[in-house]
Short mmCIF file of C-alpha atoms in Angstrom, two decimals:
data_model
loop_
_atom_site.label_atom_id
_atom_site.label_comp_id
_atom_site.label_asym_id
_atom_site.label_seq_id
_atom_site.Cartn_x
_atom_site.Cartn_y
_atom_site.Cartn_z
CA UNK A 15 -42.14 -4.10 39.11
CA UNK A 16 -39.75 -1.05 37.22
CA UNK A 17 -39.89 2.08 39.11
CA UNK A 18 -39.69 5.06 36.78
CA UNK A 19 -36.14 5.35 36.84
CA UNK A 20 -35.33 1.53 36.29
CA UNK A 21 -37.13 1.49 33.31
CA UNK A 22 -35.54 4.73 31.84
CA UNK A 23 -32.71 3.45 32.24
CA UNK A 24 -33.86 -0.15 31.31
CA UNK A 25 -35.18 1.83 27.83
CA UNK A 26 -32.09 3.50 27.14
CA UNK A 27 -29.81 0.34 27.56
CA UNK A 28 -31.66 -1.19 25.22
CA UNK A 29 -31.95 1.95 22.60
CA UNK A 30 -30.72 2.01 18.63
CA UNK A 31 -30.50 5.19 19.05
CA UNK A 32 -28.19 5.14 22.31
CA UNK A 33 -26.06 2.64 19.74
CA UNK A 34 -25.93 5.45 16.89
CA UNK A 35 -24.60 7.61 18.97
CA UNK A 36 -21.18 5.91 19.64
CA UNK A 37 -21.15 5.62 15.69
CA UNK A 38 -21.68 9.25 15.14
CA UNK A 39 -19.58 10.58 17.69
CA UNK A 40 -16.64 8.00 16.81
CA UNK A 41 -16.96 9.13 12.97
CA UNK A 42 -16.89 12.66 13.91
CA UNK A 43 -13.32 12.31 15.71
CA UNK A 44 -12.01 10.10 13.03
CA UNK A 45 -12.74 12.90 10.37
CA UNK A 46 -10.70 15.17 12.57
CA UNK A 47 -7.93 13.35 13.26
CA UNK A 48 -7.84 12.31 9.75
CA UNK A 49 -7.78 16.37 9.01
CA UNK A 50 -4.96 16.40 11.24
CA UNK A 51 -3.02 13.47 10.01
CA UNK A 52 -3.47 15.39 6.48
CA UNK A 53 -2.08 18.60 8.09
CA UNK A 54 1.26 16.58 8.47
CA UNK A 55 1.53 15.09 5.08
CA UNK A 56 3.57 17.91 3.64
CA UNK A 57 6.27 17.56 6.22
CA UNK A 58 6.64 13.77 5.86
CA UNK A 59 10.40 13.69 4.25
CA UNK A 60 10.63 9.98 3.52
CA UNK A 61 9.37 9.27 0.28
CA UNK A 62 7.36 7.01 0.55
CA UNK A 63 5.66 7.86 3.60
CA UNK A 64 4.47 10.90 1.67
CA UNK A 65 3.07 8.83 -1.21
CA UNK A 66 0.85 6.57 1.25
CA UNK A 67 0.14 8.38 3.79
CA UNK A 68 -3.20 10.00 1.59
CA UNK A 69 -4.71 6.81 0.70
CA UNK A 70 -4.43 5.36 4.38
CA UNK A 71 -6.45 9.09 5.67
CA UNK A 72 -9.21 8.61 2.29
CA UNK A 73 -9.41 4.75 3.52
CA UNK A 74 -10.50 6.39 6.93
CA UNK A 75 -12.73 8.76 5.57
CA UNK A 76 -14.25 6.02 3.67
CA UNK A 77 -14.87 4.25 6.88
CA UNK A 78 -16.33 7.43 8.05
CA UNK A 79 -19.25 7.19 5.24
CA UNK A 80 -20.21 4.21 6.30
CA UNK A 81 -20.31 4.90 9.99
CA UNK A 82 -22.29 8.02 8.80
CA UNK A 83 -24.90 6.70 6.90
CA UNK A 84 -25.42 3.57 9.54
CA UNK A 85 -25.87 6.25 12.55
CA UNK A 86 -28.68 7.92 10.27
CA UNK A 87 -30.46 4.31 9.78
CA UNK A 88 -30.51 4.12 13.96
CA UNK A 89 -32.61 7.26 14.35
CA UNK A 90 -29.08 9.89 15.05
CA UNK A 91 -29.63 13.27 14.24
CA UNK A 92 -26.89 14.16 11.63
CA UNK A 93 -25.84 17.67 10.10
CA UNK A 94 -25.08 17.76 6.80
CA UNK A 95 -22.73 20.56 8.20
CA UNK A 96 -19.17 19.15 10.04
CA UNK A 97 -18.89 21.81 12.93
CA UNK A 98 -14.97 20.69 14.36
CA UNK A 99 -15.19 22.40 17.41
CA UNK A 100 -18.30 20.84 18.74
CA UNK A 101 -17.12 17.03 18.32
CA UNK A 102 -16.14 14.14 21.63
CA UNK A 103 -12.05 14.24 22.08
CA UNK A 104 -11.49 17.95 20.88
CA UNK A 105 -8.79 18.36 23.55
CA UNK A 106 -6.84 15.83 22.54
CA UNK A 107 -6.98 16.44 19.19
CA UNK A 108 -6.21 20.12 19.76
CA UNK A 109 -2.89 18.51 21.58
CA UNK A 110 -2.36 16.24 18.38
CA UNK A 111 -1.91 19.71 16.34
CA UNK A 112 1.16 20.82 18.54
CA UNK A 113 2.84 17.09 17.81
CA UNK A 114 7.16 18.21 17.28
CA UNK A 115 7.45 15.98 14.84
CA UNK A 116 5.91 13.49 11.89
CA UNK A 117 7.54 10.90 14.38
CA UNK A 118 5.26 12.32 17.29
CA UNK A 119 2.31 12.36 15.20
CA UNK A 120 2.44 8.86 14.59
CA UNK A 121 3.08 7.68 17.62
CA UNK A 122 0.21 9.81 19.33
CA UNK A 123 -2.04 9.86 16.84
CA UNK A 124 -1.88 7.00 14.89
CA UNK A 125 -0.64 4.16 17.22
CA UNK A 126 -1.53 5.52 20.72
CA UNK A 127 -5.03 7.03 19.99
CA UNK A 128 -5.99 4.32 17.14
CA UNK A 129 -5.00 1.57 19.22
CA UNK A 130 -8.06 3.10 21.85
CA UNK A 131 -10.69 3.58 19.31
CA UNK A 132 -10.15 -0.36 18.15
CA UNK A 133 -10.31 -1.38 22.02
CA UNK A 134 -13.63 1.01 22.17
CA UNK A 135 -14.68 -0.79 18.91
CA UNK A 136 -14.11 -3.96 20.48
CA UNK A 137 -15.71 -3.10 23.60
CA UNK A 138 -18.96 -1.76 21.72
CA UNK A 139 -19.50 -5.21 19.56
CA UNK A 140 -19.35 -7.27 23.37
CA UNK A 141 -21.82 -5.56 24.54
CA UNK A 142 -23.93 -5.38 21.45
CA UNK A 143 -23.36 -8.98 19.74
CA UNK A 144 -26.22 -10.95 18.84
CA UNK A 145 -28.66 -10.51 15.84
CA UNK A 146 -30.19 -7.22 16.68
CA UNK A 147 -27.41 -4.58 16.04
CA UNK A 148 -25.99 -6.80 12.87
CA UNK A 149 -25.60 -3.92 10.55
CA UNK A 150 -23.52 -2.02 12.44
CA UNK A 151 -20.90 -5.05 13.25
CA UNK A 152 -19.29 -5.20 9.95
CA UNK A 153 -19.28 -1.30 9.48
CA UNK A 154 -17.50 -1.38 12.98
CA UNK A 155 -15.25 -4.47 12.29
CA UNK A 156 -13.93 -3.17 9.17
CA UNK A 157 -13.20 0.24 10.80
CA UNK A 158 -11.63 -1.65 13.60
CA UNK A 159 -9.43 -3.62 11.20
CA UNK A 160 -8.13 -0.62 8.85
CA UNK A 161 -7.08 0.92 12.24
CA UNK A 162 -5.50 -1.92 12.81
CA UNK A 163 -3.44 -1.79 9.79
CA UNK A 164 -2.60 1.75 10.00
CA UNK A 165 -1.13 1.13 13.73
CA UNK A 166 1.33 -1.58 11.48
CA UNK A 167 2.29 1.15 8.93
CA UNK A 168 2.62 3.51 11.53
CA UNK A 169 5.23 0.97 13.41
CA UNK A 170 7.17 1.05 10.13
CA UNK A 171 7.18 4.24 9.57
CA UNK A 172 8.19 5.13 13.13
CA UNK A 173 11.37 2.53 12.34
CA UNK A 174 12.26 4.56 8.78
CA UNK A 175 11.75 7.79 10.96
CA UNK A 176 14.11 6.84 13.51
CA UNK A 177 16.62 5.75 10.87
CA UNK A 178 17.08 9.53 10.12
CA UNK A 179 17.53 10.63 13.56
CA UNK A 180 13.72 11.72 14.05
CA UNK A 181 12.10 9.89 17.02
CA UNK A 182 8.93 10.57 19.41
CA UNK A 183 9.23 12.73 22.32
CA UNK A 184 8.32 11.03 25.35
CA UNK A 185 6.54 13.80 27.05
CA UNK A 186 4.49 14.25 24.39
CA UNK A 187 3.60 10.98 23.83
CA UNK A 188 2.62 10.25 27.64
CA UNK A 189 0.58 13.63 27.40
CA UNK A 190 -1.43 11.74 24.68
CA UNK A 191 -2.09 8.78 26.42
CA UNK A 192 -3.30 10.79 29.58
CA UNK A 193 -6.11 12.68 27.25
CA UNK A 194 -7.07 9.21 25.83
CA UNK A 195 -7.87 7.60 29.06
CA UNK A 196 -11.94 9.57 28.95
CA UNK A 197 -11.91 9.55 25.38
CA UNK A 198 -14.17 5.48 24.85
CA UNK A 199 -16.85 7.33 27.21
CA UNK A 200 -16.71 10.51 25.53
CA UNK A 201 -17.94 8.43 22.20
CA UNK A 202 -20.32 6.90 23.92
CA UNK A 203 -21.86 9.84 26.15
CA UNK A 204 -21.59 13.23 23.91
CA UNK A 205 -24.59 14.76 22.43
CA UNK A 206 -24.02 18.21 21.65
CA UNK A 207 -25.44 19.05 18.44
CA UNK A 208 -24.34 22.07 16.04
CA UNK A 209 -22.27 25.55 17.33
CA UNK A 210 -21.10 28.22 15.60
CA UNK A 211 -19.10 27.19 12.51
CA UNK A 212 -15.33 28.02 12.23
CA UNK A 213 -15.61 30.03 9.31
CA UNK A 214 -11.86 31.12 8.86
CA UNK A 215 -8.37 28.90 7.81
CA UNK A 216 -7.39 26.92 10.72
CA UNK A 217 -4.37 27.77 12.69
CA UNK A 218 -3.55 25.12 15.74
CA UNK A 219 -0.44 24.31 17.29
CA UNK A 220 2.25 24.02 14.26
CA UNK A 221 -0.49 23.58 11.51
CA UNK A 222 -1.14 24.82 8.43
CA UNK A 223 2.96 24.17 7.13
CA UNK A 224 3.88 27.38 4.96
CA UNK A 225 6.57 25.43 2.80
CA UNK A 226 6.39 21.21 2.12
CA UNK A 227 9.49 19.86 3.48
CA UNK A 228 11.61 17.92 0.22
CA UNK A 229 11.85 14.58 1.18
CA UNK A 230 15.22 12.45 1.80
CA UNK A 231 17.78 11.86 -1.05
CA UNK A 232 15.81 14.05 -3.39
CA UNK A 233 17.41 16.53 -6.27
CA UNK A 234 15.93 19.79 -5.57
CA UNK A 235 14.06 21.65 -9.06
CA UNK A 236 13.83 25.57 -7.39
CA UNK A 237 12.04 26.13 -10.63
CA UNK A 238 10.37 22.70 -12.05
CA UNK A 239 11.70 20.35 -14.71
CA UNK A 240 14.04 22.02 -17.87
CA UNK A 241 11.35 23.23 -20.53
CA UNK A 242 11.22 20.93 -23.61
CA UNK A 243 12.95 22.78 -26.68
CA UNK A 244 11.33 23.48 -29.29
CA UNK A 245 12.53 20.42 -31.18
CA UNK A 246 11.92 17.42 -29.43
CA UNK A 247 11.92 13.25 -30.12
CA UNK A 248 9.15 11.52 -27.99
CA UNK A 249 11.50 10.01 -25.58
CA UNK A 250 12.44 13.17 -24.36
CA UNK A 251 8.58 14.41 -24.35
CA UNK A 252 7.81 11.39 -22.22
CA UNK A 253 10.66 11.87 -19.89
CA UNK A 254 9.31 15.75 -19.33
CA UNK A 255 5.66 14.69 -18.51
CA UNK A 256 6.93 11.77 -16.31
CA UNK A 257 9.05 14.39 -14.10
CA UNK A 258 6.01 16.76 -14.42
CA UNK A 259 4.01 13.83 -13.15
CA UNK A 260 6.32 14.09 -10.24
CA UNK A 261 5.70 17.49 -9.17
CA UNK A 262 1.82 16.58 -8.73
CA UNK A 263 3.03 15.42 -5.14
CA UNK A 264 2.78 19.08 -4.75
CA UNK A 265 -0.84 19.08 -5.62
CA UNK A 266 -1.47 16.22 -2.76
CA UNK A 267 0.59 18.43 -0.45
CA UNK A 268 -1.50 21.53 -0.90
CA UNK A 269 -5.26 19.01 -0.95
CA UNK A 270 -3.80 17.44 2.61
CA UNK A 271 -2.95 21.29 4.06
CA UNK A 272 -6.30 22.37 2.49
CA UNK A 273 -8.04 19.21 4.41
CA UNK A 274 -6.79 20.67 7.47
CA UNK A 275 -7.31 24.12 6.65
CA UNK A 276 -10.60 24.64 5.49
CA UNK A 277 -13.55 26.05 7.36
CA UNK A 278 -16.11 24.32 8.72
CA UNK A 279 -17.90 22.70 5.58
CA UNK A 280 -20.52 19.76 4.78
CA UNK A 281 -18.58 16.21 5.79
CA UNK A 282 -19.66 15.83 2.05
CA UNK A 283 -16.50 18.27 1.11
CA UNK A 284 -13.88 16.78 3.53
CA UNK A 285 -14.52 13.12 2.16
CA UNK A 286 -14.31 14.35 -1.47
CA UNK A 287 -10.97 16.27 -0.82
CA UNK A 288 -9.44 13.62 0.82
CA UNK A 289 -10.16 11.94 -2.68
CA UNK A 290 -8.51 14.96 -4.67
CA UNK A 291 -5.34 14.62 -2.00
CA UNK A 292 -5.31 11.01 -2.76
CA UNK A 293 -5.69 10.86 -6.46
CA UNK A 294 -2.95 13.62 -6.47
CA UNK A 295 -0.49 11.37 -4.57
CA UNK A 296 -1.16 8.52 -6.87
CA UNK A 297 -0.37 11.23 -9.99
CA UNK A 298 3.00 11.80 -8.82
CA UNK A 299 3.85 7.71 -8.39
CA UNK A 300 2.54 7.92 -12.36
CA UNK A 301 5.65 9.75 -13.09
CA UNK A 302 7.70 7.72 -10.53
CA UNK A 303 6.76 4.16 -12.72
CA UNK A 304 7.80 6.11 -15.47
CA UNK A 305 10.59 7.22 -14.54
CA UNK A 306 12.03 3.64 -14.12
CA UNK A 307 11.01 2.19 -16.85
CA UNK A 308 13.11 5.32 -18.55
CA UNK A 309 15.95 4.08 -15.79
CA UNK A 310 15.74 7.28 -14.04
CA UNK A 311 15.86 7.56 -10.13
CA UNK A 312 12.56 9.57 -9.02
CA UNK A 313 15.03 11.20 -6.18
CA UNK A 314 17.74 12.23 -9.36
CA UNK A 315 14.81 13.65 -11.37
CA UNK A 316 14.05 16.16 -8.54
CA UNK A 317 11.36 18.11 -7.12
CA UNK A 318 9.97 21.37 -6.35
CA UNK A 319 8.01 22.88 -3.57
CA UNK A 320 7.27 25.74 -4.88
CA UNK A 321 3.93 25.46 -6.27
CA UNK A 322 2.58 24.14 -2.66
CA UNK A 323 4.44 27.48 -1.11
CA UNK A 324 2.48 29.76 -3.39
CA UNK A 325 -0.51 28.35 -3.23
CA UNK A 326 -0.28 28.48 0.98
CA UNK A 327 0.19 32.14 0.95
CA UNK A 328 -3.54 31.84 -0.64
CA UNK A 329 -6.76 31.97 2.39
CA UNK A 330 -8.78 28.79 1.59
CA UNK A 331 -11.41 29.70 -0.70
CA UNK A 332 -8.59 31.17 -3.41
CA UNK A 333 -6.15 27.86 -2.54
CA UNK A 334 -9.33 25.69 -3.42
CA UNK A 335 -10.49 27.66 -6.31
CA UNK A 336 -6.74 27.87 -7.79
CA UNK A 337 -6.41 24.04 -7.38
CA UNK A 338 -9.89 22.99 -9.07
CA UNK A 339 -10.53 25.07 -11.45
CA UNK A 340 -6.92 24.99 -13.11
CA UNK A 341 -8.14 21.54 -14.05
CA UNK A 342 -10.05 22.80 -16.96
CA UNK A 343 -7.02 24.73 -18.54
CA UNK A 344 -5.06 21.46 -18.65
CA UNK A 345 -7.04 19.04 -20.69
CA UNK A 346 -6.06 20.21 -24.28
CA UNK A 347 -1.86 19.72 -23.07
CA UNK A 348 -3.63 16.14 -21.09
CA UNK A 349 -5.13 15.04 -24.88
CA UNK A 350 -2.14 15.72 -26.52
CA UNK A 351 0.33 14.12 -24.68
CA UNK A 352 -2.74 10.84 -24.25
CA UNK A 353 -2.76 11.22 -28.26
CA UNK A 354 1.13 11.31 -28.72
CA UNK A 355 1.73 8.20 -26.21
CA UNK A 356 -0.76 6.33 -28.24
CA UNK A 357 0.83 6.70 -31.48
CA UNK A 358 3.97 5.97 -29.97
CA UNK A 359 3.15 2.79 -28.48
CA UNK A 360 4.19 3.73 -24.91
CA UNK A 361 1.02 1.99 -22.72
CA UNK A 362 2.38 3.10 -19.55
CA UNK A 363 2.47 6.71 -20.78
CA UNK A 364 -1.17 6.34 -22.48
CA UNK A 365 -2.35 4.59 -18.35
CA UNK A 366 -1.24 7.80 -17.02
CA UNK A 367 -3.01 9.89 -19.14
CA UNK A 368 -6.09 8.34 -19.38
CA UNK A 369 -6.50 7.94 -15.84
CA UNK A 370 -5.02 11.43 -15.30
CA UNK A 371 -7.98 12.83 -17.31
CA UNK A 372 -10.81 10.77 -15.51
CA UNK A 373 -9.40 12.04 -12.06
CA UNK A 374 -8.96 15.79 -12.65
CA UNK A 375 -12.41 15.63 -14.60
CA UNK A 376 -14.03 14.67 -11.14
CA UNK A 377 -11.95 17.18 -9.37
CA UNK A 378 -13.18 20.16 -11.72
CA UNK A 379 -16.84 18.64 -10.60
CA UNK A 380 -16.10 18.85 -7.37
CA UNK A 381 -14.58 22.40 -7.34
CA UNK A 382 -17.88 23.21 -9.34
CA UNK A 383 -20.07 21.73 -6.61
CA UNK A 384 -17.82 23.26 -3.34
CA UNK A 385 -16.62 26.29 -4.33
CA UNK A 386 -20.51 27.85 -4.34
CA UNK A 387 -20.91 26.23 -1.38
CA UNK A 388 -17.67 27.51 0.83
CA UNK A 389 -18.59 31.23 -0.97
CA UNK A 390 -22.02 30.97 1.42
CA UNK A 391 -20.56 29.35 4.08
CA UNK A 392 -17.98 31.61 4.69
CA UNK A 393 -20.18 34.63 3.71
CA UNK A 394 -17.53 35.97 0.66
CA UNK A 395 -18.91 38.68 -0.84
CA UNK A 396 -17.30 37.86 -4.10
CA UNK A 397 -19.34 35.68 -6.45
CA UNK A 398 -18.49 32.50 -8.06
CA UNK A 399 -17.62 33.78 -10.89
CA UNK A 400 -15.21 36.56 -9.68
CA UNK A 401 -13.53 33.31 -7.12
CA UNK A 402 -12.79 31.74 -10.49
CA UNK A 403 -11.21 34.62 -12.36
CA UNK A 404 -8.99 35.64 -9.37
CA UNK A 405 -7.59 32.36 -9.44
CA UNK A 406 -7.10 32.40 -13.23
CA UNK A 407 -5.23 35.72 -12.52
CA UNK A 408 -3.18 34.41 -10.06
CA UNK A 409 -1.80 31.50 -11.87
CA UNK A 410 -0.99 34.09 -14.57
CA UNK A 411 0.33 37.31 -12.60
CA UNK A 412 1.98 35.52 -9.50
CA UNK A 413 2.80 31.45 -9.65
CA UNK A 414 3.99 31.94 -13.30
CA UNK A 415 6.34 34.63 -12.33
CA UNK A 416 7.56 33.00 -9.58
CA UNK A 417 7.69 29.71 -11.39
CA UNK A 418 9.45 30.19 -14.49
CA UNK A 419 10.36 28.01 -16.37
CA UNK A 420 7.61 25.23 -15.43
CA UNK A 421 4.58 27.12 -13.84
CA UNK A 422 2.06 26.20 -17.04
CA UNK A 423 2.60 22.75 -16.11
CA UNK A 424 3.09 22.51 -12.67
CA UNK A 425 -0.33 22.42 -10.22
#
């Protein structure tokens, strides 16, 4: 016969609920050290570790979702609200924010720490294998295998990293390792629920970057791409947009700082602007493919910083307002040039466009559906409607002054 104690226990070995909570807690660290691995993205100076890096952290989030929404069919209590200081592993990911390097990042964060979470993973579907926790096994598997995969890129870029004299630093690394050691029962055990949101811009360790780092081998454009003249053929019109293309890794730059950045917001927010940063990313490798097929080098063409510079000197609210709802004033120059590619027979052109126009359509919706919501989390007095028109100001009065010749194109 159970005493009273055995069968506690006995009823919370065998509770879905117990089981949820590894899910939630192990989604909640993944968001932030997918925040952090953001945070880095603008000092990433090979190439095309900065294009990839923001689809491997939305491919996380992604994850994330589904962990998320599985924890929620097992009975877990979950916020709509992500409160970052209140989450398993905060330590270590607090330590993860002082990283020296890209180099040290990757090693700690995305090698060292990821290689944990897919023995914890693995550890959790032993226990629980069978027919009764089913749903959650491919949720976890895939999770464990796009870890898996990032540990490989991570290998790779550690190699390209070390090519240009930029390796981890042992200490570091070793201090990383020593704060993973408690994290698998930390996932399993910790239950605190809610806090007091962080309602100001982040600042930990060497995060938020004030100025993106230009990466290897590439031409530097203080002041964006040479204006068109007045009197132009369409091969030169589809060489400027391709090199404006370009300049959108600036836009991924300041979504991947922003990621980092923001206040404490609904997980909602942090999964949609890791789909901004990575639909941003993907803009600039529009003008890249261009670019070639024009025989240009992307690293000849050049790029600017700028833009990303400007916009950091903004607190978050303004940087997210200035990014989103710029989106709007584009689409008549976004027709055009869709319209002129078209009648010019240049598909590749016409791709870029098109998708160009879906993208920053869903960004203005998301801008539309955040920025009320950061104005009441943060408690801004200023309404909606004066957010927007400060950023329209700005654009006007400060990056275009600063930005001349390029600013009305460049975001």
């Amino acid at each position: 016969m159970r005493t009273d104690a055995t069968s506690s226990a006995w009823s919370q070995e065998v509770s879905p609920r117990v089981r949820g909570l590894f899910l939630k807690n192990l989604g909640e660290f993944q968001t932030e050290l997918a925040r952090i691995m953001a945070g880095f993205v603008p000092a990433l100076v090979v190439w095309r570790q900065r294009k990839e890096l923001p689809a491997l952290i939305f491919r996380s989030m992604r994850r994330v979702q589904d962990l998320r929404q599985r924890s929620r069919e097992l009975n877990v209590s979950l916020e709509e609200m992500h409160f970052s200081m209140h989450i398993a592993g905060r330590e270590l990911l607090e330590i993860l924010c002082h990283a020296p390097t890209p180099a040290d990042l990757l090693q700690g964060g995305m090698i060292q720490v990821h290689s944990v979470l897919i023995n914890a993973i693995e550890d959790y579907l032993k226990v629980n294998e069978g027919i009764y926790d089913l749903p959650s096994v491919a949720l976890l598997e895939a999770d464990r295998d796009e870890m898996k995969a990032q540990v490989a890129w991570a290998q790779i870029a550690l190699s390209e990293l070390a090519e240009v004299g930029v390796k981890p630093d042992e200490n570091f690394v070793c201090r990383i390792k020593t704060l993973c050691a408690d994290l698998p029962a930390k996932l399993r055990e910790h239950s605190i629920r809610g806090g007091v949101p962080v309602k100001l811009g982040r600042r930990i360790g060497v995060l938020p970057f004030a100025d993106a780092k230009l990466p290897l081998g590439f031409h530097h454009l203080e002041f964006g791409p040479e204006p068109l003249p007045k009197a132009s053929v369409y091969i030169d019109r589809a060489r400027y947009h391709a090199i404006n293309f370009l300049q959108e890794v600036q836009a991924a730059d300041s979504c991947a700082s922003m990621l980092f950045e923001a206040p404490d917001m609904p997980w909602n927010f942090f999964f949609d602007l890791s789909r901004h940063m990575w639909d941003e990313a993907r803009h600039a490798m529009f003008g890249e493919v261009k670019l070639q097929e024009l025989g240009i080098n992307a690293c000849d063409a050049g790029l600017s910083t700028k833009a990303y510079a400007m916009r950091q000197t903004l607190m978050p609210l303004d940087r997210y307002a200035a990014l989103s709802t710029q989106e709007a004033d584009a689409f008549p120059g976004k027709h055009a040039g869709l319209k002129d590619s078209v009648a010019h027979n240049d598909s590749l052109s016409a791709k870029a466009w098109s998708y160009d126009i879906a993208d920053e359509t869903q960004h203005l919706r998301f801008g539309t559906k955040w920025i009320p919501v950061m104005i009441e989390t943060i408690s801004e007095p200023r309404s909606y409607e004066q957010v927007k028109d400060d950023a329209c100001n700005w654009r006007v009065s400060v990056l275009a002054e600063v930005y001349k010749p390029a600013a009305a194109t460049l975001r």
